GROMACS .gro file of C-alpha atoms in nm:
model
  348
    1MET     CA    1   1.963  -6.441   1.599
    2PRO     CA    2   1.855  -6.594   1.247
    3ALA     CA    3   2.034  -6.915   1.216
    4PRO     CA    4   2.353  -6.924   0.930
    5ALA     CA    5   2.236  -6.947   0.583
    6PRO     CA    6   2.401  -7.302   0.482
    7THR     CA    7   2.687  -7.329   0.301
    8VAL     CA    8   2.871  -7.631   0.122
    9ARG     CA    9   3.118  -7.633   0.508
   10SER     CA   10   2.848  -7.697   0.665
   11LEU     CA   11   2.662  -7.963   0.414
   12ALA     CA   12   2.972  -8.196   0.415
   13ARG     CA   13   2.983  -8.152   0.791
   14SER     CA   14   2.596  -8.323   0.812
   15LEU     CA   15   2.653  -8.532   0.533
   16GLY     CA   16   3.013  -8.675   0.656
   17LEU     CA   17   3.163  -8.610   0.339
   18SER     CA   18   3.433  -8.382   0.165
   19ARG     CA   19   3.353  -8.041   0.057
   20THR     CA   20   3.472  -8.127  -0.303
   21THR     CA   21   3.293  -8.348  -0.310
   22VAL     CA   22   2.976  -8.164  -0.214
   23SER     CA   23   3.079  -7.885  -0.452
   24ASP     CA   24   3.118  -8.113  -0.693
   25ALA     CA   25   2.746  -8.276  -0.634
   26LEU     CA   26   2.605  -7.960  -0.606
   27ARG     CA   27   2.696  -7.861  -0.967
   28SER     CA   28   2.638  -8.200  -1.107
   29ALA     CA   29   2.990  -8.227  -1.186
   30GLY     CA   30   3.318  -8.499  -1.117
   31ARG     CA   31   3.331  -8.786  -1.021
   32VAL     CA   32   3.037  -8.862  -0.774
   33ASP     CA   33   2.792  -9.132  -0.754
   34PRO     CA   34   2.475  -9.075  -0.883
   35ALA     CA   35   2.332  -9.186  -0.570
   36THR     CA   36   2.544  -8.941  -0.327
   37VAL     CA   37   2.458  -8.662  -0.582
   38LEU     CA   38   2.116  -8.692  -0.506
   39ARG     CA   39   2.154  -8.728  -0.148
   40VAL     CA   40   2.351  -8.364  -0.134
   41GLN     CA   41   2.147  -8.224  -0.341
   42GLN     CA   42   1.793  -8.279  -0.104
   43ALA     CA   43   2.026  -8.189   0.202
   44ALA     CA   44   2.074  -7.868   0.042
   45ARG     CA   45   1.736  -7.787  -0.126
   46ALA     CA   46   1.628  -7.936   0.275
   47ALA     CA   47   1.853  -7.675   0.455
   48GLY     CA   48   1.759  -7.361   0.212
   49TYR     CA   49   2.130  -7.325   0.038
   50GLN     CA   50   2.158  -7.125  -0.235
   51ARG     CA   51   2.463  -7.122  -0.501
   52ASN     CA   52   2.620  -6.745  -0.553
   53PRO     CA   53   2.647  -6.783  -0.887
   54LEU     CA   54   2.878  -6.466  -0.871
   55ALA     CA   55   3.085  -6.704  -0.597
   56ALA     CA   56   3.107  -7.030  -0.833
   57ALA     CA   57   3.217  -6.794  -1.093
   58VAL     CA   58   3.507  -6.611  -0.894
   59MET     CA   59   3.581  -6.958  -0.737
   60SER     CA   60   3.607  -7.147  -1.128
   61GLU     CA   61   3.819  -6.868  -1.256
   62LEU     CA   62   4.056  -6.900  -0.993
   63ARG     CA   63   4.069  -7.257  -1.075
   64ARG     CA   64   4.161  -7.214  -1.359
   65SER     CA   65   4.454  -6.884  -1.317
   66ARG     CA   66   4.707  -6.833  -1.098
   67SER     CA   67   4.581  -6.462  -1.062
   68GLY     CA   68   4.372  -6.435  -0.753
   69THR     CA   69   4.295  -6.096  -0.824
   70PHE     CA   70   3.976  -6.207  -1.055
   71ARG     CA   71   3.625  -6.119  -0.984
   72GLY     CA   72   3.430  -6.274  -1.264
   73VAL     CA   73   3.370  -6.272  -1.625
   74LEU     CA   74   3.157  -6.012  -1.823
   75ALA     CA   75   2.963  -6.122  -2.145
   76ILE     CA   76   2.998  -5.846  -2.411
   77VAL     CA   77   2.732  -5.943  -2.666
   78ASP     CA   78   2.668  -5.798  -2.983
   79LEU     CA   79   2.411  -5.889  -3.314
   80TYR     CA   80   2.499  -5.970  -3.635
   81GLU     CA   81   2.305  -5.735  -3.852
   82PRO     CA   82   2.383  -5.784  -4.171
   83ASP     CA   83   2.194  -5.432  -4.329
   84ARG     CA   84   2.358  -5.222  -4.050
   85SER     CA   85   2.476  -4.898  -4.089
   86PRO     CA   86   2.811  -4.968  -4.142
   87HIS     CA   87   2.999  -4.716  -3.926
   88GLY     CA   88   3.067  -4.975  -3.645
   89VAL     CA   89   3.361  -4.725  -3.395
   90PHE     CA   90   3.028  -4.640  -3.193
   91HIS     CA   91   3.031  -4.993  -3.103
   92ARG     CA   92   3.449  -5.030  -3.073
   93GLU     CA   93   3.450  -4.703  -2.776
   94LEU     CA   94   3.172  -4.860  -2.636
   95VAL     CA   95   3.338  -5.202  -2.579
   96HIS     CA   96   3.665  -4.973  -2.501
   97GLY     CA   97   3.492  -4.839  -2.245
   98ALA     CA   98   3.357  -5.140  -2.136
   99ASN     CA   99   3.729  -5.318  -2.082
  100ALA     CA  100   3.847  -5.060  -1.943
  101ARG     CA  101   3.644  -5.025  -1.641
  102ALA     CA  102   3.572  -5.409  -1.565
  103VAL     CA  103   3.939  -5.506  -1.529
  104THR     CA  104   3.975  -5.158  -1.301
  105MET     CA  105   3.689  -5.348  -1.097
  106GLY     CA  106   3.842  -5.686  -1.084
  107PHE     CA  107   3.715  -5.843  -1.427
  108LYS     CA  108   3.741  -5.975  -1.719
  109THR     CA  109   3.481  -5.919  -2.047
  110GLU     CA  110   3.488  -6.163  -2.361
  111GLU     CA  111   3.304  -6.080  -2.647
  112PHE     CA  112   3.023  -6.304  -2.846
  113VAL     CA  113   2.857  -6.233  -3.226
  114VAL     CA  114   2.520  -6.389  -3.241
  115GLY     CA  115   2.425  -6.422  -3.568
  116ARG     CA  116   2.825  -6.500  -3.660
  117ASP     CA  117   2.997  -6.852  -3.674
  118GLY     CA  118   2.643  -7.063  -3.610
  119LEU     CA  119   2.642  -6.890  -3.315
  120THR     CA  120   2.244  -6.920  -3.182
  121LEU     CA  121   2.145  -6.793  -2.853
  122ALA     CA  122   2.074  -7.130  -2.773
  123ARG     CA  123   2.450  -7.224  -2.816
  124LEU     CA  124   2.548  -6.869  -2.604
  125ASP     CA  125   2.315  -6.991  -2.312
  126SER     CA  126   2.477  -7.287  -2.261
  127ILE     CA  127   2.858  -7.164  -2.311
  128LEU     CA  128   2.717  -6.871  -2.056
  129GLN     CA  129   2.583  -7.179  -1.819
  130SER     CA  130   2.906  -7.379  -1.801
  131ARG     CA  131   3.169  -7.109  -1.792
  132GLY     CA  132   3.001  -6.911  -1.513
  133ILE     CA  133   2.932  -6.624  -1.708
  134HIS     CA  134   2.658  -6.455  -1.540
  135GLY     CA  135   2.680  -6.069  -1.632
  136ILE     CA  136   2.525  -5.949  -2.013
  137PHE     CA  137   2.674  -5.624  -2.144
  138LEU     CA  138   2.411  -5.625  -2.467
  139LEU     CA  139   2.540  -5.409  -2.762
  140PRO     CA  140   2.299  -5.239  -2.931
  141ALA     CA  141   2.103  -5.308  -3.230
  142TRP     CA  142   1.997  -5.106  -3.505
  143ASN     CA  143   1.674  -5.305  -3.541
  144LYS     CA  144   1.453  -5.414  -3.208
  145PRO     CA  145   1.677  -5.687  -3.087
  146ASP     CA  146   1.505  -6.026  -2.959
  147TRP     CA  147   1.723  -6.146  -2.654
  148SER     CA  148   1.405  -6.290  -2.478
  149ALA     CA  149   1.541  -6.685  -2.576
  150LEU     CA  150   1.809  -6.665  -2.333
  151ASP     CA  151   1.706  -6.838  -1.964
  152TRP     CA  152   1.748  -6.455  -1.761
  153SER     CA  153   1.687  -6.594  -1.508
  154HIS     CA  154   2.035  -6.704  -1.430
  155TYR     CA  155   2.167  -6.303  -1.565
  156ALA     CA  156   2.216  -5.986  -1.483
  157GLY     CA  157   2.214  -5.723  -1.802
  158ILE     CA  158   2.253  -5.389  -1.945
  159TYR     CA  159   2.131  -5.260  -2.300
  160ALA     CA  160   2.389  -4.947  -2.428
  161ASP     CA  161   2.072  -4.875  -2.635
  162TYR     CA  162   1.746  -4.735  -2.572
  163ASN     CA  163   1.549  -4.982  -2.806
  164ILE     CA  164   1.474  -5.313  -2.575
  165GLU     CA  165   1.142  -5.435  -2.510
  166ARG     CA  166   1.217  -5.859  -2.572
  167PRO     CA  167   1.318  -5.845  -2.243
  168ALA     CA  168   1.243  -5.545  -2.063
  169MET     CA  169   1.630  -5.474  -1.899
  170HIS     CA  170   1.789  -5.167  -1.793
  171CYS     CA  171   1.948  -4.948  -2.038
  172VAL     CA  172   2.206  -4.660  -2.071
  173CYS     CA  173   2.204  -4.509  -2.358
  174CYS     CA  174   2.321  -4.088  -2.471
  175ASP     CA  175   2.026  -3.837  -2.356
  176HIS     CA  176   1.943  -3.727  -2.676
  177TYR     CA  177   1.658  -3.526  -2.658
  178ARG     CA  178   1.849  -3.305  -2.374
  179SER     CA  179   2.162  -3.341  -2.567
  180MET     CA  180   1.970  -3.147  -2.848
  181MET     CA  181   1.811  -2.902  -2.632
  182ASN     CA  182   2.178  -2.796  -2.505
  183THR     CA  183   2.284  -2.747  -2.842
  184LEU     CA  184   2.036  -2.537  -3.031
  185GLY     CA  185   2.027  -2.327  -2.764
  186ARG     CA  186   2.408  -2.289  -2.788
  187LEU     CA  187   2.331  -2.234  -3.133
  188ALA     CA  188   2.110  -1.961  -3.080
  189ALA     CA  189   2.346  -1.843  -2.834
  190GLN     CA  190   2.592  -1.824  -3.107
  191GLY     CA  191   2.280  -1.586  -3.412
  192TYR     CA  192   2.203  -1.856  -3.558
  193ARG     CA  193   1.809  -1.821  -3.640
  194ARG     CA  194   1.743  -2.062  -3.903
  195PRO     CA  195   1.900  -2.444  -3.764
  196GLY     CA  196   1.831  -2.682  -4.015
  197LEU     CA  197   1.804  -3.075  -3.900
  198ILE     CA  198   1.886  -3.380  -4.127
  199LEU     CA  199   1.761  -3.738  -4.025
  200GLU     CA  200   1.870  -4.108  -4.211
  201PRO     CA  201   1.513  -4.291  -4.239
  202GLY     CA  202   1.486  -4.496  -3.939
  203ARG     CA  203   1.800  -4.312  -3.660
  204ASP     CA  204   1.555  -4.113  -3.507
  205GLU     CA  205   1.315  -4.421  -3.439
  206ARG     CA  206   1.497  -4.652  -3.299
  207ILE     CA  207   1.594  -4.399  -3.025
  208HIS     CA  208   1.198  -4.303  -2.963
  209ARG     CA  209   1.234  -3.999  -3.202
  210ARG     CA  210   1.402  -3.833  -2.978
  211ILE     CA  211   1.589  -3.572  -3.172
  212GLY     CA  212   1.349  -3.487  -3.351
  213ALA     CA  213   1.089  -3.403  -3.066
  214ALA     CA  214   1.390  -3.192  -2.957
  215PHE     CA  215   1.406  -2.963  -3.248
  216ARG     CA  216   1.053  -2.928  -3.342
  217ALA     CA  217   0.982  -2.826  -2.939
  218PHE     CA  218   1.271  -2.608  -3.037
  219GLN     CA  219   1.136  -2.409  -3.247
  220SER     CA  220   0.809  -2.397  -3.120
  221ASN     CA  221   0.934  -2.257  -2.837
  222ARG     CA  222   1.137  -2.024  -2.929
  223PRO     CA  223   0.978  -1.681  -3.106
  224ASP     CA  224   1.336  -1.531  -3.233
  225ILE     CA  225   1.413  -1.905  -3.383
  226GLU     CA  226   1.229  -1.937  -3.781
  227PRO     CA  227   1.102  -2.307  -3.845
  228VAL     CA  228   1.257  -2.504  -4.141
  229PRO     CA  229   1.112  -2.849  -4.207
  230VAL     CA  230   1.370  -3.125  -4.101
  231PHE     CA  231   1.490  -3.322  -4.427
  232ILE     CA  232   1.494  -3.677  -4.445
  233LEU     CA  233   1.748  -3.862  -4.616
  234PRO     CA  234   1.558  -3.981  -4.932
  235ASP     CA  235   1.762  -4.155  -5.241
  236SER     CA  236   1.973  -3.897  -5.422
  237PRO     CA  237   1.991  -3.719  -5.107
  238ARG     CA  238   2.289  -3.445  -5.273
  239GLU     CA  239   2.027  -3.350  -5.516
  240LYS     CA  240   1.756  -3.305  -5.251
  241PHE     CA  241   1.898  -3.172  -5.050
  242GLN     CA  242   2.044  -2.820  -5.226
  243ALA     CA  243   1.657  -2.794  -5.331
  244TRP     CA  244   1.623  -2.806  -5.000
  245PHE     CA  245   1.877  -2.572  -4.842
  246ARG     CA  246   1.826  -2.350  -5.129
  247GLU     CA  247   1.420  -2.368  -5.063
  248PHE     CA  248   1.452  -2.331  -4.692
  249GLN     CA  249   1.761  -2.164  -4.659
  250PRO     CA  250   1.928  -2.263  -4.266
  251ASP     CA  251   2.207  -2.089  -4.182
  252VAL     CA  252   2.316  -2.459  -4.004
  253VAL     CA  253   2.271  -2.729  -4.023
  254LEU     CA  254   2.274  -3.026  -3.779
  255GLY     CA  255   2.331  -3.402  -3.968
  256HIS     CA  256   2.531  -3.695  -3.871
  257PHE     CA  257   2.773  -3.748  -4.153
  258THR     CA  258   3.047  -3.453  -4.325
  259GLU     CA  259   2.965  -3.538  -4.677
  260VAL     CA  260   2.680  -3.269  -4.581
  261ILE     CA  261   2.927  -3.012  -4.570
  262ASP     CA  262   3.068  -3.048  -4.950
  263TRP     CA  263   2.670  -3.016  -5.035
  264MET     CA  264   2.606  -2.754  -4.876
  265GLU     CA  265   2.926  -2.558  -5.039
  266SER     CA  266   2.809  -2.728  -5.357
  267ALA     CA  267   2.492  -2.460  -5.323
  268GLY     CA  268   2.675  -2.181  -5.265
  269ALA     CA  269   2.754  -2.204  -4.881
  270HIS     CA  270   3.067  -2.027  -4.691
  271ILE     CA  271   3.155  -2.198  -4.374
  272PRO     CA  272   3.185  -2.115  -4.142
  273ALA     CA  273   3.128  -1.711  -4.259
  274ASP     CA  274   2.805  -1.724  -4.315
  275HIS     CA  275   2.677  -2.105  -4.302
  276GLY     CA  276   2.721  -2.331  -4.016
  277PHE     CA  277   2.736  -2.748  -4.001
  278VAL     CA  278   2.749  -2.935  -3.680
  279SER     CA  279   2.766  -3.319  -3.658
  280LEU     CA  280   2.509  -3.510  -3.395
  281ASN     CA  281   2.801  -3.775  -3.362
  282ARG     CA  282   3.160  -3.659  -3.407
  283LEU     CA  283   3.279  -4.046  -3.446
  284TYR     CA  284   3.171  -4.055  -3.826
  285GLN     CA  285   3.336  -3.728  -3.917
  286ALA     CA  286   3.567  -3.778  -4.231
  287ARG     CA  287   3.700  -3.391  -4.191
  288PRO     CA  288   3.716  -3.148  -3.920
  289CYS     CA  289   3.403  -2.992  -3.807
  290ALA     CA  290   3.203  -2.880  -3.489
  291GLY     CA  291   2.967  -3.133  -3.295
  292LEU     CA  292   2.856  -3.378  -3.006
  293ASP     CA  293   3.065  -3.589  -2.843
  294LEU     CA  294   2.804  -3.885  -2.747
  295GLN     CA  295   3.093  -4.018  -2.459
  296PRO     CA  296   3.014  -4.351  -2.574
  297ARG     CA  297   3.380  -4.507  -2.414
  298GLU     CA  298   3.177  -4.334  -2.060
  299LEU     CA  299   2.847  -4.490  -2.129
  300GLY     CA  300   3.041  -4.843  -2.167
  301ALA     CA  301   3.208  -4.779  -1.825
  302ARG     CA  302   2.915  -4.634  -1.681
  303GLY     CA  303   2.696  -4.984  -1.807
  304VAL     CA  304   3.004  -5.189  -1.638
  305GLU     CA  305   2.927  -5.041  -1.294
  306LEU     CA  306   2.557  -5.066  -1.359
  307LEU     CA  307   2.601  -5.453  -1.438
  308ILE     CA  308   2.832  -5.546  -1.219
  309ALA     CA  309   2.621  -5.330  -0.953
  310GLN     CA  310   2.327  -5.564  -0.994
  311LEU     CA  311   2.597  -5.927  -0.990
  312GLN     CA  312   2.706  -5.808  -0.650
  313ARG     CA  313   2.350  -5.808  -0.543
  314SER     CA  314   2.272  -6.139  -0.668
  315GLU     CA  315   2.011  -5.940  -0.911
  316PHE     CA  316   1.972  -6.189  -1.157
  317GLY     CA  317   1.646  -6.245  -1.340
  318LEU     CA  318   1.508  -5.993  -1.485
  319PRO     CA  319   1.440  -5.627  -1.343
  320GLU     CA  320   1.036  -5.583  -1.252
  321CYS     CA  321   1.089  -5.190  -1.263
  322PRO     CA  322   1.378  -5.166  -1.563
  323THR     CA  323   1.526  -4.804  -1.541
  324THR     CA  324   1.741  -4.598  -1.758
  325THR     CA  325   2.034  -4.394  -1.716
  326MET     CA  326   2.118  -4.119  -1.970
  327LEU     CA  327   2.457  -3.938  -2.024
  328THR     CA  328   2.428  -3.607  -2.197
  329ALA     CA  329   2.610  -3.593  -2.510
  330ARG     CA  330   2.934  -3.331  -2.514
  331TRP     CA  331   3.026  -2.976  -2.725
  332VAL     CA  332   3.358  -3.031  -2.948
  333ASP     CA  333   3.407  -2.661  -3.110
  334GLY     CA  334   3.586  -2.681  -3.431
  335PRO     CA  335   3.576  -2.488  -3.777
  336THR     CA  336   3.234  -2.549  -3.910
  337ILE     CA  337   3.071  -2.269  -3.666
  338ARG     CA  338   3.182  -1.973  -3.668
  339PRO     CA  339   3.339  -1.849  -3.294
  340ALA     CA  340   3.111  -1.713  -2.995
  341VAL     CA  341   3.135  -1.319  -2.989
  342ALA     CA  342   3.204  -1.193  -2.643
  343ARG     CA  343   2.908  -0.960  -2.528
  344THR     CA  344   3.066  -0.604  -2.409
  345VAL     CA  345   2.888  -0.379  -2.133
  346ALA     CA  346   2.925   0.004  -2.134
  347VAL     CA  347   3.049   0.116  -1.856
  348ALA     CA  348   2.924   0.479  -1.815
   0.00000   0.00000   0.00000
């Protein structure tokens, strides 16, 4: 039988010290004589003692709280980006889902915004380590974020988006490619033959062009679909959109923002009688419409589940093989798409 792993209790017994003294010495905390700290830490290294950061965080919180149901704290970290698109509702929904799932699993969450109120990565690193927080849930950034200045040997992490290379880590995000394919297939089944796609500059690039790739692949592989070029929103978008709309005559338009419906109607479209509109993210809708629910609350919940699983397995540090977990968007019917026509089969 292998020898049991050394513990604070066994170290205290072998050194003739109290468990409190050994615990404080291992954490370099409390009023422990420096010579005793050195002796304890040398004995711990010789015995192969390894501190469990998650257990330490639990004990730290239990010392501060009368409740015994606590299992840990997770940091939800955002990056302040002044030039980010102003629609923060997606982030709020992610956080809501993450918070709700964390509570059911016995964890608390705390939010941090790097770049706001003087919070630097170095300061965040110090705060997290001093408070024994070892799980980091990173919210999406519009530009390519760089979180490499954190000392990841102390943390498990999850990123709620695609675009993370510094450092590469596990991700949870929407499956935009499959979601677009499913949506176009549904529209084709409802009789639409000339779908048109509108994209903002940079929006498709930051998700590795998955929306545009799915759109073009669907067009090129369906002979019953007439190709319409993608419209990239320029300056003065209303006038240029209407010129594009009149020239290429899409019978259904897919885009993120419902102001496009007004542009279509100004160009003569009657929705849903002869044209349709689909929102690619219904969180951004300013009026009722059909579209996609990217399920940010579910993404937040799934991200927390994956993060807590890493903590429970003591998987700290950057992964050798980062994985991506993707959820398909959910279709939501609305008044901007004509109802599907039920097919009847003649019986002889």
